[in-house]
Short mmCIF file of C-alpha atoms in Angstrom, two decimals:
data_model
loop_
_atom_site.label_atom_id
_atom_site.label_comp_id
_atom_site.label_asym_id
_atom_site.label_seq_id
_atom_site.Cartn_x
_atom_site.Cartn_y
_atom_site.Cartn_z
CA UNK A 1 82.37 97.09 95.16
CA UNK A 2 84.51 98.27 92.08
CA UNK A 3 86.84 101.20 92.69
CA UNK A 4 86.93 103.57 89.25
CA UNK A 5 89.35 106.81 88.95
CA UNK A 6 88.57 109.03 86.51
CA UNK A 7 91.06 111.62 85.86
CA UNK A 8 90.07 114.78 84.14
CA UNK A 9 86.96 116.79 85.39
CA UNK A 10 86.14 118.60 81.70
CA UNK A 11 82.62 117.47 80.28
CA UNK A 12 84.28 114.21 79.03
CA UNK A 13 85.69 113.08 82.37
CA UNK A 14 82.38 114.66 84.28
CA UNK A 15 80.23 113.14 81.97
CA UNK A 16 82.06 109.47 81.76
CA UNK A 17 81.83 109.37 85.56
CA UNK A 18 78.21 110.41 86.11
CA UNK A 19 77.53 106.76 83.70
CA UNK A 20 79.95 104.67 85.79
CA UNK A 21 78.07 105.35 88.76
CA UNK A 22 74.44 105.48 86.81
CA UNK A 23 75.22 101.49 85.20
CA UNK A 24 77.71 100.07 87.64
CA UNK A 25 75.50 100.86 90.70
CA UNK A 26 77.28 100.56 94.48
CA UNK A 27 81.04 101.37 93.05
CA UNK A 28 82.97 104.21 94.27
CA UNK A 29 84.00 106.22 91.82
CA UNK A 30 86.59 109.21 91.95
CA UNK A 31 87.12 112.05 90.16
CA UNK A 32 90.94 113.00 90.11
CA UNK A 33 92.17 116.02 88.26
CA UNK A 34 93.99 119.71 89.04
CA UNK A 35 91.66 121.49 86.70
CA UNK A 36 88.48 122.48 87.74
CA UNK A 37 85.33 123.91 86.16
CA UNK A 38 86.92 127.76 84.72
CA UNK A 39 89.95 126.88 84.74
CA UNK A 40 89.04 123.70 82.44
CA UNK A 41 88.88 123.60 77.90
CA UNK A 42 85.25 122.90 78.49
CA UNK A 43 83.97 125.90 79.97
CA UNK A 44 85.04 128.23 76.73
CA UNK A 45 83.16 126.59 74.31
CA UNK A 46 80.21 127.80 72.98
CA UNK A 47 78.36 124.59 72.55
CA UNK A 48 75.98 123.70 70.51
CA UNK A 49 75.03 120.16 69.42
CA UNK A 50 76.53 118.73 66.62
CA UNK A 51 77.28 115.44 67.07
CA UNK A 52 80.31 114.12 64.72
CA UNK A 53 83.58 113.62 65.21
CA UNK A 54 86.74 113.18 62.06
CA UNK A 55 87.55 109.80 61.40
CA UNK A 56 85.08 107.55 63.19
CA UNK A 57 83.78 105.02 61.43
CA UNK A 58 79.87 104.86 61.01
CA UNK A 59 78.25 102.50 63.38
CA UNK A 60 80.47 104.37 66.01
CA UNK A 61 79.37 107.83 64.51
CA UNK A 62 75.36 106.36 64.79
CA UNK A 63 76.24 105.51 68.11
CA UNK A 64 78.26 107.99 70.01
CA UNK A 65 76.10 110.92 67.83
CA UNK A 66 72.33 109.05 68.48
CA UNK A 67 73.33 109.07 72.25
CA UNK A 68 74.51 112.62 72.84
CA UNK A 69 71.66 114.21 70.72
CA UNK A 70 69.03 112.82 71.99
CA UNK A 71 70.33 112.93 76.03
CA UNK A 72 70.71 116.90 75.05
CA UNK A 73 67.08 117.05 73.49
CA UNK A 74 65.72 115.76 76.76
CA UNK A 75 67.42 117.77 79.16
CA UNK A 76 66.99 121.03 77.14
CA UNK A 77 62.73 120.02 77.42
CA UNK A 78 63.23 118.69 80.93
CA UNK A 79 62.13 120.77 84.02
CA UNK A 80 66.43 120.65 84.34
CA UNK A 81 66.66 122.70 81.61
CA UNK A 82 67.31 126.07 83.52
CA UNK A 83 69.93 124.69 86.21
CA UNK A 84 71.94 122.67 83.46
CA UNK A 85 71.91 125.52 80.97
CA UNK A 86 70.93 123.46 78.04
CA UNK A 87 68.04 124.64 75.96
CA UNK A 88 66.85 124.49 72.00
CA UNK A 89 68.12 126.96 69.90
CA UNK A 90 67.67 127.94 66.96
CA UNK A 91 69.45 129.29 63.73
CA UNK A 92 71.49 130.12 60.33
CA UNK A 93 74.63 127.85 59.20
CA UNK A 94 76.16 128.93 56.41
CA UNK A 95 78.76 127.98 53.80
CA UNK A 96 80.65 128.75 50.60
CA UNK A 97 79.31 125.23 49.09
CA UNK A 98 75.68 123.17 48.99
CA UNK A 99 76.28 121.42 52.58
CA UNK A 100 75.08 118.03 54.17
CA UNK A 101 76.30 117.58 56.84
CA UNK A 102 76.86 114.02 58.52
CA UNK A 103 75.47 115.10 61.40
CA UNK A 104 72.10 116.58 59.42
CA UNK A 105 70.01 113.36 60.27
CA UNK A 106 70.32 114.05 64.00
CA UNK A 107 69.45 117.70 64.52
CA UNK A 108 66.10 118.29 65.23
CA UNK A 109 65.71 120.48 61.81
CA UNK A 110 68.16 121.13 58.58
CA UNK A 111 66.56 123.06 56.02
CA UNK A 112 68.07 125.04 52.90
CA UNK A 113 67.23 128.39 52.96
CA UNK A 114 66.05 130.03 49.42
CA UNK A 115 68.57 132.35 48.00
CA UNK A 116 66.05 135.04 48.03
CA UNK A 117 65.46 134.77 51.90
CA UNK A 118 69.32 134.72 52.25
CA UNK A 119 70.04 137.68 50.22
CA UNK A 120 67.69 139.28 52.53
CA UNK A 121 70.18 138.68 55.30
CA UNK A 122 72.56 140.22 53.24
CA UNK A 123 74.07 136.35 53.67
CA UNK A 124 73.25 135.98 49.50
CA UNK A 125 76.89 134.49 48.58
CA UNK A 126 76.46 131.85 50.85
CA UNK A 127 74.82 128.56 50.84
CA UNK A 128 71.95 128.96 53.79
CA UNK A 129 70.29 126.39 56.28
CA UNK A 130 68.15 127.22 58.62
CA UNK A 131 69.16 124.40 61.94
CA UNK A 132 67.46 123.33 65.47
CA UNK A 133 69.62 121.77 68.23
CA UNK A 134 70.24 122.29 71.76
CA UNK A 135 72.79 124.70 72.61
CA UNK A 136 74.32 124.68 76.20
CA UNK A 137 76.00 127.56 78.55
CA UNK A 138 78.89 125.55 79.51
CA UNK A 139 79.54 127.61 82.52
CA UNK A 140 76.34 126.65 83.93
CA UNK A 141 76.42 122.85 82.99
CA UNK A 142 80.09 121.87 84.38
CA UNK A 143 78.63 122.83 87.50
CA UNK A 144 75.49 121.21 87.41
CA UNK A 145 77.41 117.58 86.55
CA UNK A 146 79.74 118.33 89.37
CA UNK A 147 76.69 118.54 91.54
CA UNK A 148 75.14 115.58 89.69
CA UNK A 149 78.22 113.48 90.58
CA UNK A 150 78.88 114.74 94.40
CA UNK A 151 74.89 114.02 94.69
CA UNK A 152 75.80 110.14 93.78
CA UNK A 153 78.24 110.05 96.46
CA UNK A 154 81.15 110.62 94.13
CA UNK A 155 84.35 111.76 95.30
CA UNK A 156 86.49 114.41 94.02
CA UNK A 157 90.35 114.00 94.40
CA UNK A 158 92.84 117.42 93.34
CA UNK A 159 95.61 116.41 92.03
CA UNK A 160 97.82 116.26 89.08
CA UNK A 161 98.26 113.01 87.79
CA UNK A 162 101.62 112.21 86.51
CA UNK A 163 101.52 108.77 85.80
CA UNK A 164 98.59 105.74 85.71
CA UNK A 165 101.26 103.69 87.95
CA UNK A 166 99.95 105.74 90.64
CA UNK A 167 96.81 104.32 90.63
CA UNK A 168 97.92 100.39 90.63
CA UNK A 169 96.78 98.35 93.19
CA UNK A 170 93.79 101.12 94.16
CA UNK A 171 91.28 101.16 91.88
CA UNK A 172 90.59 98.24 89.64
CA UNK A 173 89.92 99.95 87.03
CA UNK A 174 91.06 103.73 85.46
CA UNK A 175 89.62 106.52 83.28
CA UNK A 176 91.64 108.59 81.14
CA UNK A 177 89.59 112.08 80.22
CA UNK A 178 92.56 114.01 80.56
CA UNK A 179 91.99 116.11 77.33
CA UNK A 180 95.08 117.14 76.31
CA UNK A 181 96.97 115.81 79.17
CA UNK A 182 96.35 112.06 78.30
CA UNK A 183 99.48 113.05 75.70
CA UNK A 184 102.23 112.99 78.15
CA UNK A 185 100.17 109.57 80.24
CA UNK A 186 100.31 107.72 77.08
CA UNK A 187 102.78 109.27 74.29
CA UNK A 188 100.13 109.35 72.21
CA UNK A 189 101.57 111.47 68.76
CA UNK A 190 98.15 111.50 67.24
CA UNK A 191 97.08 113.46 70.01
CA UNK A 192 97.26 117.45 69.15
CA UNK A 193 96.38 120.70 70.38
CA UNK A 194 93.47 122.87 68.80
CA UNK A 195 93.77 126.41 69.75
CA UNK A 196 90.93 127.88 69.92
CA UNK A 197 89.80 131.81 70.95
CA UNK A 198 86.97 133.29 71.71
CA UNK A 199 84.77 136.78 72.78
CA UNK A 200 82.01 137.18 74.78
CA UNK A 201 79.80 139.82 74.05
CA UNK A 202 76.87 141.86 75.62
CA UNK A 203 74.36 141.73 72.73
CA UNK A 204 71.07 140.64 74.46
CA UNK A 205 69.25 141.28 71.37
CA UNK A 206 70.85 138.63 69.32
CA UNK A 207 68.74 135.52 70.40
CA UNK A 208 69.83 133.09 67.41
CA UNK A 209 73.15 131.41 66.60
CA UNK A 210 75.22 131.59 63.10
CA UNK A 211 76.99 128.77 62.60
CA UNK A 212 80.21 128.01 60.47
CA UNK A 213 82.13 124.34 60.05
CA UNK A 214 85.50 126.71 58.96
CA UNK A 215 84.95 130.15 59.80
CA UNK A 216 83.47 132.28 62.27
CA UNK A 217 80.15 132.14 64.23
CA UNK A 218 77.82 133.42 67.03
CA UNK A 219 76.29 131.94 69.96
CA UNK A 220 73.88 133.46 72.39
CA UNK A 221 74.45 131.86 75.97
CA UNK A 222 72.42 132.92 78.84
CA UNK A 223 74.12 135.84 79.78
CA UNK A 224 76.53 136.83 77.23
CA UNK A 225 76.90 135.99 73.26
CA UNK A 226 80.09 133.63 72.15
CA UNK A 227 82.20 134.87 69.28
CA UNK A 228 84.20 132.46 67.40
CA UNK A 229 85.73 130.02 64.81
CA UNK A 230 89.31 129.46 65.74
CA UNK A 231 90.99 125.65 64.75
CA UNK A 232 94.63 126.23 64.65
CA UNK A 233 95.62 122.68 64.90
CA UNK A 234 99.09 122.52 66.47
CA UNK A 235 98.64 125.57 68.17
CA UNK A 236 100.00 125.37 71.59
CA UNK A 237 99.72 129.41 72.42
CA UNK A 238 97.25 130.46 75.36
CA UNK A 239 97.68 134.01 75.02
CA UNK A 240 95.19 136.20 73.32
CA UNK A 241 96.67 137.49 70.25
CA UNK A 242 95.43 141.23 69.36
CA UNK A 243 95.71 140.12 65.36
CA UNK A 244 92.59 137.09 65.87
CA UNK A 245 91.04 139.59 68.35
CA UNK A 246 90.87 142.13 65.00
CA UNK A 247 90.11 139.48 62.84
CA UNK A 248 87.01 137.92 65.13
CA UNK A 249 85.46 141.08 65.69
CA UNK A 250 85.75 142.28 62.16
CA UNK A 251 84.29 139.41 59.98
CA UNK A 252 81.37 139.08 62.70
CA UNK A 253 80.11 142.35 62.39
CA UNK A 254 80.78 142.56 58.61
CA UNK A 255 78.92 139.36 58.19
CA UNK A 256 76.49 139.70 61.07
CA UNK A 257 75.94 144.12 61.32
CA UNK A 258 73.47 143.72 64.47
CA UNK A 259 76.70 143.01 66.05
CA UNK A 260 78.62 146.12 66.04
CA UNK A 261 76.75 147.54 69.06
CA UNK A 262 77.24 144.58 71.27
CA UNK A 263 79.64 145.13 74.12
CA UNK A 264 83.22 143.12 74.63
CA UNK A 265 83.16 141.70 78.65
CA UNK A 266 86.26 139.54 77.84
CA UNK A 267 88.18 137.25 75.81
CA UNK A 268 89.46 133.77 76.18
CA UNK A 269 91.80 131.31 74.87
CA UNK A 270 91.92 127.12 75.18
CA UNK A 271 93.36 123.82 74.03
CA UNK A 272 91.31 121.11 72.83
CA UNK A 273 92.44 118.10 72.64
CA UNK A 274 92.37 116.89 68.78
CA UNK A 275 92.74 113.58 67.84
CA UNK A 276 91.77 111.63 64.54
CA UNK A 277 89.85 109.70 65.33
CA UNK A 278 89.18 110.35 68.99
CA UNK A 279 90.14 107.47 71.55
CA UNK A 280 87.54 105.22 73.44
CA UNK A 281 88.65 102.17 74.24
CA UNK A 282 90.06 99.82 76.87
CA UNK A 283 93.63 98.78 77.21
CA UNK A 284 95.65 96.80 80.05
CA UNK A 285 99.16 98.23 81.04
CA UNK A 286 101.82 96.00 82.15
CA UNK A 287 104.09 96.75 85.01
CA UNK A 288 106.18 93.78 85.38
CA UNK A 289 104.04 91.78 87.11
CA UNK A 290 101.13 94.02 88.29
CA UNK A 291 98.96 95.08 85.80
CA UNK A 292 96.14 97.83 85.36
CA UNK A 293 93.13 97.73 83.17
CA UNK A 294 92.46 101.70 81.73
CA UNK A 295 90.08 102.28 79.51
CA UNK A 296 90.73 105.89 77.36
CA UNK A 297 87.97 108.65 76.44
CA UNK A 298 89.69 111.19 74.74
CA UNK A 299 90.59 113.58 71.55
CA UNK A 300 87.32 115.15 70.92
CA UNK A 301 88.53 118.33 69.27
CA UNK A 302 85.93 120.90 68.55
CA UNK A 303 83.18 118.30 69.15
CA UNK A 304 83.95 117.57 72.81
CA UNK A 305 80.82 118.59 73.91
CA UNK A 306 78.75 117.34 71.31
CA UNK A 307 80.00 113.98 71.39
CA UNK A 308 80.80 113.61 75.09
CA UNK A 309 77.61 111.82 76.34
CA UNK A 310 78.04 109.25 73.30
CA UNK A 311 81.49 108.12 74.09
CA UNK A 312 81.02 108.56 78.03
CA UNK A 313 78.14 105.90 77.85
CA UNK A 314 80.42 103.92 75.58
CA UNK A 315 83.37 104.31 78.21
CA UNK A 316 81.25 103.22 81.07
CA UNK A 317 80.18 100.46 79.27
CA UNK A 318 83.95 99.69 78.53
CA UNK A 319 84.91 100.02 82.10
CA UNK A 320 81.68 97.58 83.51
CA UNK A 321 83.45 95.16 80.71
CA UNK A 322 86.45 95.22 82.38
CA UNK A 323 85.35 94.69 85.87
CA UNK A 324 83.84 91.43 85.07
CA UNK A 325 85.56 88.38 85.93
CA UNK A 326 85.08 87.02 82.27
CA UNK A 327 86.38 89.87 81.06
CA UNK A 328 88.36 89.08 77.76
CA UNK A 329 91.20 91.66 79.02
#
């Protein structure tokens, strides 16, 4: 029986663990992290699926993006759909130039919108698309992994993890999801913060998203509407800052008027964990000489949620590599 610690228990690291267990059947596999579902990244973003991810090269982009979007399409129509809080939505991106976006092919719609309809919207000096995906109340679907993963007989260790020696010798093989926190396990400088804040809103009367690569968006979630558009790369501040508080609530109801009624429950600030490209692959550390096979899945940025069912599939298939005896590493 193959022992497997994942550390991290964001979407990545719950996602990545779920496959170990769902393609390397019989193995134990552990879920070690300090961070739990609110207090993680992954439960502030207002997800919708767009799977693509800076600086991937295109057979992984195909791969990692195919994956993701179409597990999300069949959970949103599944009879799951309500107790994992991903559903299809639908709605308006918009931008200052004519936009295709890489990840265009894999939505389930991207149409242009006719200047005439878009001036309607009073969105006129923008380039319009109308978009279906699935969108996802993250609140709602870290839980339902967790349960997902408990249900499989997985095992759920807190604890902050300080180094991957810690592991050697019990568990043959090692996850990294730690987001942001895989900087100080490996030293890895290409590994950033992306601060990101965010609103939630009563506005029950909103029931589409608006969607902006660089600037600010809406997103209704089950219970409350998402306000956002913050990448500050570099950006290691977790306090809410009154000025991007002003600035959020502003240019969404300037640009979106149906807004200025809605109500403001709270607001919320987070780190992603930005990395060009992100990290997924396997690696063996040497400790004199002991040695322990890891295998990384991390650096999603702003697309952690989109992409995080590609690369976890792609992890576990890593790991199952690595447990074999003719394993190459």
């Amino acid at each position: 029986m193959a022992r497997v610690a994942v550390i991290g228990a964001g979407v990545v690291g719950l996602s990545t663990a779920i496959n170990i267990q769902e393609c390397m059947l019989g193995s134990r596999v552990d879920l070690v992290a300090d961070k739990f579902n609110q207090d993680t990244t992954s439960v502030g973003a207002a997800a919708w699926i767009v799977p693509w991810a800076p600086g991937v090269n295109e057979a992984l982009q195909k791969k990692w993006g195919r994956t993701s979007m179409d597990y999300f399409i069949k959970l949103a129509v599944s009879e799951d759909s309500a107790d994992s809080g991903a559903s299809i939505g639908m709605g308006i991106h918009y931008a200052t130039g004519p936009q295709t976006p890489p990840f265009k092919h894999l939505m389930l719609s991207f149409d242009p919108m006719s200047k005439e309809s878009a001036e309607k919207l009073n969105l006129g000096k923008f380039y319009c698309y109308t978009g279906t995906t699935v969108v996802v109340d993250m609140s709602i679907y870290l839980h339902w992994l967790m349960a997902r993963f408990k249900a499989r007989g997985g095992i759920v260790l807190q604890r902050k993890v300080t180094s991957f020696q810690e592991f050697e010798g019990e568990y043959d093989v090692v996850v990294n999801c730690a987001g942001l926190g895989a900087k100080a396990l490996t030293g890895d400088d290409k590994l950033q913060p992306m601060r990101g804040q965010m609103m939630r809103v009563a506005a029950p009367w909103v029931k589409h998203y608006l969607h902006c690569s660089d600037s600010v968006h809406f997103l209704p979630n089950v219970e409350n509407t998402a306000i956002g558009g913050i990448k500050s790369v570099g950006d290691s501040d977790t306090s809410v800052r009154l000025d991007t508080s002003e600035h959020l609530w502003e240019s969404i109801t300037k640009l979106w008027p149906p807004l200025q009624k809605a109500k403001i429950l709270w607001e919320w600030t987070g780190l992603r964990p930005y990395r060009v490209p992100p990290r997924v692959e396997a690696e063996v550390i040497r400790y004199g000489d002991k040695s322990l096979k890891v295998v990384h899945n991390y650096g999603h940025g702003s697309f952690g949620i989109s992409m995080s069912w590609g690369t976890a599939v792609h992890a576990a298939e890593l790991v199952k590599d690595m447990v074999k005896p003719t394993s190459r590493l």
